[in-house]
Tab-separated table of C-alpha atoms in Angstrom:
chain	number	residue	atom	x	y	z
S	29	UNK	CA	1.623	-18.981	-31.910
S	30	UNK	CA	-1.842	-18.157	-33.289
S	31	UNK	CA	-3.320	-18.856	-29.845
S	32	UNK	CA	-0.807	-16.463	-28.273
S	33	UNK	CA	-1.731	-13.688	-30.711
S	34	UNK	CA	-5.433	-14.197	-29.995
S	35	UNK	CA	-4.706	-13.942	-26.282
S	36	UNK	CA	-2.797	-10.699	-26.857
S	37	UNK	CA	-5.738	-9.287	-28.837
S	38	UNK	CA	-8.209	-10.231	-26.115
S	39	UNK	CA	-6.152	-8.512	-23.436
S	40	UNK	CA	-5.651	-5.395	-25.571
S	41	UNK	CA	-9.376	-5.182	-26.319
S	42	UNK	CA	-10.103	-5.213	-22.589
S	43	UNK	CA	-7.497	-2.510	-21.945
S	44	UNK	CA	-8.954	-0.365	-24.736
S	45	UNK	CA	-12.308	-0.479	-22.961
S	46	UNK	CA	-10.839	0.283	-19.531
S	47	UNK	CA	-7.258	1.585	-19.413
S	48	UNK	CA	-7.408	1.685	-15.598
S	49	UNK	CA	-6.854	-2.076	-15.744
S	50	UNK	CA	-3.246	-1.424	-16.796
S	51	UNK	CA	-2.190	-1.272	-13.153
S	52	UNK	CA	-4.048	-4.469	-12.279
S	53	UNK	CA	-2.598	-6.341	-15.237
S	54	UNK	CA	1.036	-5.460	-14.370
S	55	UNK	CA	1.888	-6.015	-18.046
S	56	UNK	CA	4.593	-4.364	-20.106
S	57	UNK	CA	5.402	-4.111	-23.835
S	58	UNK	CA	7.713	-7.109	-23.430
S	59	UNK	CA	4.712	-9.331	-22.745
S	60	UNK	CA	3.531	-8.910	-26.362
S	61	UNK	CA	5.152	-10.709	-29.302
S	62	UNK	CA	3.388	-8.946	-32.196
S	63	UNK	CA	5.052	-5.549	-32.945
S	64	UNK	CA	1.670	-3.890	-33.616
S	65	UNK	CA	0.400	-5.215	-30.296
S	66	UNK	CA	3.453	-3.760	-28.538
S	67	UNK	CA	2.751	-0.407	-30.182
S	68	UNK	CA	-0.950	-0.572	-29.274
S	69	UNK	CA	-0.150	-1.352	-25.639
S	70	UNK	CA	2.180	1.666	-25.494
S	71	UNK	CA	-0.535	3.851	-27.062
S	72	UNK	CA	-3.068	2.767	-24.410
S	73	UNK	CA	-0.528	3.601	-21.701
S	74	UNK	CA	-0.082	7.072	-23.182
S	75	UNK	CA	-3.642	8.137	-24.047
S	76	UNK	CA	-5.918	5.747	-22.130
S	77	UNK	CA	-9.150	4.371	-23.594
S	78	UNK	CA	-9.713	7.153	-26.159
S	79	UNK	CA	-10.045	5.196	-29.418
S	80	UNK	CA	-9.585	8.251	-31.657
S	81	UNK	CA	-6.330	9.187	-29.941
S	82	UNK	CA	-5.164	5.572	-30.023
S	83	UNK	CA	-5.798	5.363	-33.793
S	84	UNK	CA	-3.899	8.600	-34.363
S	85	UNK	CA	-0.766	6.737	-33.289
S	86	UNK	CA	-1.056	4.366	-36.271
S	87	UNK	CA	-0.752	4.699	-40.043
S	88	UNK	CA	-3.918	4.277	-42.102
S	89	UNK	CA	-3.152	0.664	-43.056
S	90	UNK	CA	-2.977	-0.317	-39.372
S	91	UNK	CA	-6.136	1.464	-38.231
S	92	UNK	CA	-8.568	-1.186	-39.496
S	93	UNK	CA	-6.694	-3.788	-37.453
S	94	UNK	CA	-6.972	-1.591	-34.343
S	95	UNK	CA	-10.731	-1.270	-34.935
S	96	UNK	CA	-10.932	-5.054	-35.308
S	97	UNK	CA	-9.352	-5.508	-31.880
S	98	UNK	CA	-11.568	-2.823	-30.334
S	99	UNK	CA	-14.686	-4.544	-31.690
S	100	UNK	CA	-13.877	-7.937	-30.169
S	101	UNK	CA	-16.500	-9.279	-27.771
S	102	UNK	CA	-14.568	-9.491	-24.525
S	103	UNK	CA	-15.881	-12.575	-22.831
S	104	UNK	CA	-12.483	-13.694	-21.627
S	105	UNK	CA	-10.341	-10.617	-21.008
S	106	UNK	CA	-10.085	-11.512	-17.375
S	107	UNK	CA	-7.296	-11.614	-14.831
S	108	UNK	CA	-6.311	-15.136	-15.856
S	109	UNK	CA	-5.545	-13.834	-19.366
S	110	UNK	CA	-3.088	-11.310	-17.919
S	111	UNK	CA	-1.477	-14.100	-15.910
S	112	UNK	CA	-1.272	-16.341	-18.991
S	113	UNK	CA	0.373	-13.565	-20.990
S	114	UNK	CA	2.954	-13.063	-18.220
S	115	UNK	CA	3.515	-16.831	-18.105
S	116	UNK	CA	4.170	-16.946	-21.853
S	117	UNK	CA	6.678	-14.098	-21.487
S	118	UNK	CA	8.531	-16.081	-18.838
S	119	UNK	CA	8.461	-19.182	-21.050
S	120	UNK	CA	10.011	-17.199	-23.917
S	121	UNK	CA	12.669	-15.829	-21.561
S	122	UNK	CA	13.539	-19.326	-20.370
S	123	UNK	CA	13.653	-20.610	-23.952
S	124	UNK	CA	16.127	-17.833	-24.784
S	125	UNK	CA	18.243	-18.790	-21.771
S	126	UNK	CA	18.228	-22.456	-22.790
S	127	UNK	CA	19.222	-21.625	-26.379
S	128	UNK	CA	22.053	-19.439	-25.106
S	129	UNK	CA	23.245	-22.173	-22.776
S	130	UNK	CA	23.099	-24.791	-25.531
S	131	UNK	CA	25.175	-22.563	-27.815
S	132	UNK	CA	27.691	-22.007	-25.004
S	133	UNK	CA	27.941	-25.760	-24.401
S	134	UNK	CA	28.254	-26.509	-28.136
S	135	UNK	CA	31.054	-23.943	-28.385
S	136	UNK	CA	32.808	-25.702	-25.500
S	137	UNK	CA	32.838	-22.538	-23.382
S	138	UNK	CA	34.035	-22.678	-19.783
S	139	UNK	CA	31.625	-23.149	-16.886
S	140	UNK	CA	32.424	-19.611	-15.701
S	141	UNK	CA	31.245	-18.153	-19.020
S	142	UNK	CA	28.092	-20.271	-18.915
S	143	UNK	CA	27.283	-19.086	-15.388
S	144	UNK	CA	27.936	-15.521	-16.535
S	145	UNK	CA	25.355	-15.920	-19.302
S	146	UNK	CA	22.793	-17.181	-16.774
S	147	UNK	CA	23.476	-14.139	-14.589
S	148	UNK	CA	23.041	-11.792	-17.568
S	149	UNK	CA	19.561	-13.149	-18.208
S	150	UNK	CA	18.582	-13.156	-14.552
S	151	UNK	CA	19.689	-9.636	-13.674
S	152	UNK	CA	16.886	-8.120	-15.720
S	153	UNK	CA	14.460	-9.769	-13.286
S	154	UNK	CA	16.306	-9.480	-9.956
S	155	UNK	CA	17.829	-6.327	-8.489
S	156	UNK	CA	21.090	-7.152	-6.732
S	157	UNK	CA	22.334	-4.732	-4.102
S	158	UNK	CA	25.887	-3.413	-4.290
S	159	UNK	CA	27.002	-3.996	-0.686
S	160	UNK	CA	29.626	-1.264	-0.885
S	161	UNK	CA	26.996	1.295	-1.855
S	162	UNK	CA	24.710	0.140	0.969
S	163	UNK	CA	27.526	0.366	3.538
S	164	UNK	CA	28.546	3.835	2.320
S	165	UNK	CA	24.930	4.966	2.725
S	166	UNK	CA	24.804	3.604	6.285
S	167	UNK	CA	28.056	5.367	7.233
S	168	UNK	CA	26.776	8.605	5.680
S	169	UNK	CA	23.669	8.392	7.869
S	170	UNK	CA	25.808	7.749	10.954
S	171	UNK	CA	28.044	10.745	10.251
S	172	UNK	CA	25.089	12.990	9.501
S	173	UNK	CA	26.113	13.786	5.922
S	174	UNK	CA	22.955	12.037	4.717
S	175	UNK	CA	19.684	12.089	6.643
S	176	UNK	CA	17.774	8.808	6.896
S	177	UNK	CA	14.093	9.021	6.003
S	178	UNK	CA	11.623	8.667	8.859
S	179	UNK	CA	7.991	9.677	9.192
S	180	UNK	CA	7.614	10.673	12.866
S	181	UNK	CA	4.280	10.137	14.582
S	182	UNK	CA	4.480	13.655	15.980
S	183	UNK	CA	4.415	12.423	19.585
S	184	UNK	CA	7.770	13.024	21.276
S	185	UNK	CA	7.684	10.220	23.832
S	186	UNK	CA	6.761	7.655	21.191
S	187	UNK	CA	9.231	8.916	18.587
S	188	UNK	CA	12.078	8.504	21.096
S	189	UNK	CA	11.542	4.770	20.611
S	190	UNK	CA	10.533	4.675	16.952
S	191	UNK	CA	11.973	7.825	15.386
S	192	UNK	CA	8.978	7.324	13.129
S	193	UNK	CA	7.760	4.939	10.470
S	194	UNK	CA	10.371	4.039	7.851
S	195	UNK	CA	9.904	3.528	4.091
S	196	UNK	CA	9.602	-0.188	3.332
S	197	UNK	CA	7.981	-1.025	6.661
S	198	UNK	CA	4.690	-2.687	7.564
S	199	UNK	CA	3.516	-1.302	10.912
S	200	UNK	CA	0.618	-2.494	13.052
S	201	UNK	CA	-1.623	-0.524	15.435
S	202	UNK	CA	-3.744	-3.020	17.382
S	203	UNK	CA	-6.444	-2.696	20.025
S	204	UNK	CA	-9.772	-4.053	21.201
S	205	UNK	CA	-12.901	-2.258	19.888
S	206	UNK	CA	-13.639	1.190	21.372
S	207	UNK	CA	-10.107	1.644	22.752
S	208	UNK	CA	-9.204	4.152	20.023
S	209	UNK	CA	-7.035	2.664	17.272
S	210	UNK	CA	-8.720	4.829	14.611
S	211	UNK	CA	-8.306	7.909	16.829
S	212	UNK	CA	-4.599	7.198	17.313
S	213	UNK	CA	-4.004	6.502	13.619
S	214	UNK	CA	-5.875	9.655	12.624
S	215	UNK	CA	-3.778	11.809	14.933
S	216	UNK	CA	-0.573	10.250	13.600
S	217	UNK	CA	-1.510	10.878	9.981
S	218	UNK	CA	-2.712	14.449	10.627
S	219	UNK	CA	0.595	15.246	12.322
S	220	UNK	CA	2.333	13.725	9.298
S	221	UNK	CA	0.328	15.767	6.786
S	222	UNK	CA	1.418	18.856	8.743
S	223	UNK	CA	4.972	17.717	7.946
S	224	UNK	CA	3.992	17.643	4.232
S	225	UNK	CA	3.842	13.853	3.956
S	226	UNK	CA	1.627	12.407	1.220
S	227	UNK	CA	-0.806	9.928	2.741
S	228	UNK	CA	-3.663	7.648	1.678
S	229	UNK	CA	-6.199	6.440	4.236
S	230	UNK	CA	-8.233	3.373	3.343
S	231	UNK	CA	-11.248	3.226	5.658
S	232	UNK	CA	-12.944	-0.152	5.418
S	233	UNK	CA	-15.200	0.604	8.388
S	234	UNK	CA	-16.291	4.255	8.087
S	235	UNK	CA	-17.367	6.427	5.178
S	236	UNK	CA	-15.313	9.368	3.947
S	237	UNK	CA	-17.908	11.673	5.527
S	238	UNK	CA	-17.531	10.014	8.940
S	239	UNK	CA	-13.748	10.223	8.707
S	240	UNK	CA	-13.975	13.892	7.680
S	241	UNK	CA	-16.268	14.656	10.632
S	242	UNK	CA	-13.670	13.174	12.985
S	243	UNK	CA	-10.869	15.164	11.399
S	244	UNK	CA	-12.917	18.341	11.774
S	245	UNK	CA	-13.767	17.461	15.375
S	246	UNK	CA	-10.112	16.866	16.165
S	247	UNK	CA	-9.044	20.207	14.718
S	248	UNK	CA	-11.924	22.284	16.080
S	249	UNK	CA	-12.337	20.633	19.484
S	250	UNK	CA	-16.033	19.998	18.804
S	251	UNK	CA	-17.419	16.641	19.982
S	252	UNK	CA	-17.945	14.187	17.129
S	253	UNK	CA	-21.550	13.576	18.206
S	254	UNK	CA	-22.269	17.287	17.604
S	255	UNK	CA	-21.290	17.083	13.953
S	256	UNK	CA	-24.773	16.016	12.816
S	257	UNK	CA	-26.589	18.685	14.840
S	258	UNK	CA	-27.153	22.446	14.328
S	259	UNK	CA	-24.087	24.322	15.570
S	260	UNK	CA	-23.954	27.388	17.806
S	261	UNK	CA	-22.258	30.575	16.469
S	262	UNK	CA	-19.232	29.842	18.688
S	263	UNK	CA	-18.979	26.299	17.345
S	264	UNK	CA	-19.274	27.541	13.753
S	265	UNK	CA	-16.378	29.951	14.366
S	266	UNK	CA	-14.228	27.078	15.622
S	267	UNK	CA	-15.186	24.902	12.653
S	268	UNK	CA	-14.444	27.678	10.135
S	269	UNK	CA	-11.058	28.331	11.748
S	270	UNK	CA	-10.281	24.598	11.581
S	271	UNK	CA	-11.373	24.474	7.932
S	272	UNK	CA	-8.949	27.257	6.980
S	273	UNK	CA	-6.052	25.416	8.650
S	274	UNK	CA	-7.033	22.068	7.148
S	275	UNK	CA	-7.439	23.340	3.592
S	276	UNK	CA	-3.718	23.485	2.866
S	277	UNK	CA	-2.805	20.559	5.127
S	278	UNK	CA	-5.226	18.054	3.625
S	279	UNK	CA	-4.113	18.515	0.034
S	280	UNK	CA	-1.698	15.697	0.862
S	281	UNK	CA	-4.392	13.339	2.206
S	282	UNK	CA	-6.465	10.982	0.051
S	283	UNK	CA	-9.459	9.202	1.622
S	284	UNK	CA	-10.751	5.947	0.102
S	285	UNK	CA	-13.837	4.218	1.531
S	286	UNK	CA	-15.003	2.086	-1.389
S	287	UNK	CA	-12.456	-0.739	-1.693
S	288	UNK	CA	-12.378	-3.822	0.511
S	289	UNK	CA	-10.343	-6.531	-1.201
S	290	UNK	CA	-6.584	-6.952	-1.221
S	291	UNK	CA	-6.263	-6.702	-5.050
S	292	UNK	CA	-8.329	-3.487	-5.085
S	293	UNK	CA	-6.287	-1.902	-2.313
S	294	UNK	CA	-2.903	-2.848	-3.787
S	295	UNK	CA	-3.996	-1.620	-7.213
S	296	UNK	CA	-5.144	1.721	-5.765
S	297	UNK	CA	-1.927	2.151	-3.764
S	298	UNK	CA	0.158	1.563	-6.902
S	299	UNK	CA	-2.009	3.989	-8.852
S	300	UNK	CA	-1.739	6.770	-6.232
S	301	UNK	CA	1.995	6.187	-5.850
S	302	UNK	CA	2.526	6.479	-9.598
S	303	UNK	CA	0.173	9.436	-9.998
S	304	UNK	CA	1.339	11.770	-7.228
S	305	UNK	CA	3.687	9.890	-4.916
S	306	UNK	CA	2.984	8.426	-1.480
S	307	UNK	CA	4.889	8.445	1.793
S	308	UNK	CA	2.464	6.535	3.993
S	309	UNK	CA	-0.659	4.400	3.690
S	310	UNK	CA	-3.071	3.771	6.575
S	311	UNK	CA	-5.575	0.895	6.364
S	312	UNK	CA	-8.434	0.682	8.898
S	313	UNK	CA	-8.689	-2.235	9.524
S	314	UNK	CA	-7.394	-5.752	8.768
S	315	UNK	CA	-10.337	-7.862	9.939
S	316	UNK	CA	-12.788	-6.087	7.586
S	317	UNK	CA	-10.879	-7.059	4.421
S	318	UNK	CA	-13.031	-8.923	1.916
S	319	UNK	CA	-11.651	-12.439	2.464
S	320	UNK	CA	-12.679	-15.166	-0.015
S	321	UNK	CA	-10.863	-18.294	1.151
S	322	UNK	CA	-12.086	-20.840	3.701
S	323	UNK	CA	-8.958	-20.636	5.871
S	324	UNK	CA	-9.049	-17.194	7.472
S	325	UNK	CA	-5.591	-17.483	9.039
S	326	UNK	CA	-3.987	-18.273	5.679
S	327	UNK	CA	-5.817	-15.393	3.994
S	328	UNK	CA	-4.774	-12.936	6.730
S	329	UNK	CA	-1.198	-14.138	6.245
S	330	UNK	CA	-1.478	-13.492	2.518
S	331	UNK	CA	-2.680	-9.934	3.234
S	332	UNK	CA	0.179	-9.064	5.592
S	333	UNK	CA	2.829	-10.623	3.320
S	334	UNK	CA	1.470	-8.771	0.280
S	335	UNK	CA	1.353	-5.430	2.114
S	336	UNK	CA	4.875	-5.943	3.472
S	337	UNK	CA	6.180	-6.661	-0.035
S	338	UNK	CA	4.285	-3.673	-1.433
S	339	UNK	CA	5.766	-1.347	1.194
S	340	UNK	CA	9.244	-2.614	0.336
S	341	UNK	CA	8.769	-2.437	-3.443
S	342	UNK	CA	7.326	1.113	-3.410
S	343	UNK	CA	9.464	2.297	-0.494
S	344	UNK	CA	6.472	3.568	1.465
S	345	UNK	CA	5.332	3.000	5.049
S	346	UNK	CA	2.116	1.033	5.470
S	347	UNK	CA	0.262	1.294	8.784
S	348	UNK	CA	-2.301	-1.480	9.211
S	349	UNK	CA	-4.862	-1.360	12.014
S	350	UNK	CA	-5.899	-4.633	13.592
S	351	UNK	CA	-8.147	-6.001	16.322
S	352	UNK	CA	-6.945	-7.947	19.323
S	353	UNK	CA	-8.441	-11.192	20.591
S	354	UNK	CA	-11.471	-11.024	22.900
S	355	UNK	CA	-9.679	-13.253	25.431
S	356	UNK	CA	-7.617	-10.204	26.441
S	357	UNK	CA	-10.670	-8.839	28.287
S	358	UNK	CA	-11.163	-11.952	30.411
S	359	UNK	CA	-7.731	-12.325	31.970
S	360	UNK	CA	-6.347	-10.533	35.024
S	361	UNK	CA	-3.472	-8.722	33.283
S	362	UNK	CA	-5.142	-6.803	30.470
S	363	UNK	CA	-1.970	-5.274	29.048
S	364	UNK	CA	-1.961	-6.538	25.431
S	365	UNK	CA	0.723	-8.944	24.222
S	366	UNK	CA	1.800	-10.106	20.755
S	367	UNK	CA	-0.067	-13.366	21.328
S	368	UNK	CA	-3.297	-11.316	21.457
S	369	UNK	CA	-3.087	-10.420	17.765
S	370	UNK	CA	-6.228	-11.755	16.166
S	371	UNK	CA	-6.502	-14.353	13.367
S	372	UNK	CA	-2.882	-15.076	12.450
S	373	UNK	CA	0.668	-15.282	13.758
S	374	UNK	CA	1.801	-13.879	10.419
S	375	UNK	CA	0.776	-10.384	11.583
S	376	UNK	CA	3.543	-10.447	14.184
S	377	UNK	CA	5.950	-12.150	11.781
S	378	UNK	CA	5.526	-9.718	8.871
S	379	UNK	CA	5.321	-6.492	10.873
S	380	UNK	CA	8.327	-4.276	11.536
S	381	UNK	CA	6.619	-2.347	14.333
S	382	UNK	CA	3.665	-3.451	16.462
S	383	UNK	CA	1.973	-0.848	18.646
S	384	UNK	CA	-0.743	-2.084	21.006
S	385	UNK	CA	-3.166	0.262	22.714
S	386	UNK	CA	-4.721	0.051	26.155
S	387	UNK	CA	-7.176	2.349	27.917
S	388	UNK	CA	-9.136	1.955	31.145
S	389	UNK	CA	-12.546	3.070	29.897
S	390	UNK	CA	-13.992	3.192	33.431
S	391	UNK	CA	-11.306	4.785	35.608
S	392	UNK	CA	-8.833	6.519	33.268
S	393	UNK	CA	-10.616	7.080	29.937
S	394	UNK	CA	-8.326	9.980	28.996
S	395	UNK	CA	-5.075	8.035	29.374
S	396	UNK	CA	-3.974	6.099	26.294
S	397	UNK	CA	-1.226	3.563	26.883
S	398	UNK	CA	0.868	2.675	23.839
S	399	UNK	CA	2.789	-0.586	24.206
S	400	UNK	CA	5.675	-1.002	21.755
S	401	UNK	CA	5.593	-4.787	21.467
S	402	UNK	CA	7.771	-5.130	18.381
S	403	UNK	CA	10.325	-2.702	17.005
S	404	UNK	CA	12.607	-4.352	14.483
S	405	UNK	CA	15.154	-1.536	14.501
S	406	UNK	CA	14.760	-0.194	18.020
S	407	UNK	CA	13.861	-0.892	21.625
S	408	UNK	CA	10.583	-1.881	23.230
S	409	UNK	CA	8.724	0.147	25.828
S	410	UNK	CA	5.525	1.809	26.918
S	411	UNK	CA	4.364	5.419	26.734
S	412	UNK	CA	1.263	7.257	27.934
S	413	UNK	CA	-0.577	9.818	25.846
S	414	UNK	CA	-3.442	12.104	26.846
S	415	UNK	CA	-6.628	11.638	24.846
S	416	UNK	CA	-10.037	13.289	24.522
S	417	UNK	CA	-12.123	10.653	22.759
S	418	UNK	CA	-15.175	12.876	22.358
S	419	UNK	CA	-13.258	15.190	20.022
S	420	UNK	CA	-10.730	12.634	18.695
S	421	UNK	CA	-7.771	14.526	20.183
S	422	UNK	CA	-4.512	13.053	21.468
S	423	UNK	CA	-1.657	14.961	23.079
S	424	UNK	CA	1.774	14.281	24.533
């Protein structure tokens, strides 16, 4: 017990130094046994790392104890401590279940009552769907009395197949380098911000400035390679006009270029979702993730599974960009197939929608082919879009 309390103090000391770690820790008041520790955790959630405000939540007799925790040298307030605290919570929960079951057995209760007790303990951890409610919702969508949520791409021919990206989905946009996966994703998300969708774009490849230059090029018609050069008066007029239009539109777009690992990205997505709400998340791109393990295929699989679960848990759409295998360029038929997905078969397995891009850079550089290779809730097909790569523009 003493060891448990010390662990609680260590974790709380770390959180008092950096309250942003609350999201990473995924802890709750129920993970603390000591009542003062529960109260302190709640105070940190409410006021952050401000020690004076934290102390104001406690009576004078408790404040010295809070200072004692704050003064601890945190040499071990690491992730494993959070995990250990969660493990101890689960152990206590299981001990409670076992005691309840033993009492039920000692009282000679029926098996049905015993199973009911197990279900009562488990339902706090597992959400069970009421099938009647789900079926009523489906019928309401079919009759038009309730509108299903979709986030259209903004491109009519494509949305005839997809209707859009759906909350809870992991979607893939895949292509070989220089084909235009970032350009396509950027045009999708800008169309979606016009529809007042809240979006986060994680750029693992380009800086926020480079992304912003491409957004400005797309909306002004200026070539991207002109963005670092002195502009003509006519170009400045176009840029200023684009800026005015973008000002209101981009209030719903958050750019992040400084996180590369899966834990960082998931933590930031949860933070943004909690802070201001999110409809869609774009991540550019999968192969640049900071991968620690020796087995790249297994690590890629972990990334796609985690993102799929996150999309489902938060009810957001995640759009993950990915590269295709180099072997695509060496075969006669260069239309991309699911087998061309690079690094792991789990990408295909975990994705709800897979869009693959093709463009003949030599003969038809302004024709973008979009191959719908997987569509869990719809049909497959192929559409052509018009593109102007120099200014990052795509049209129907």
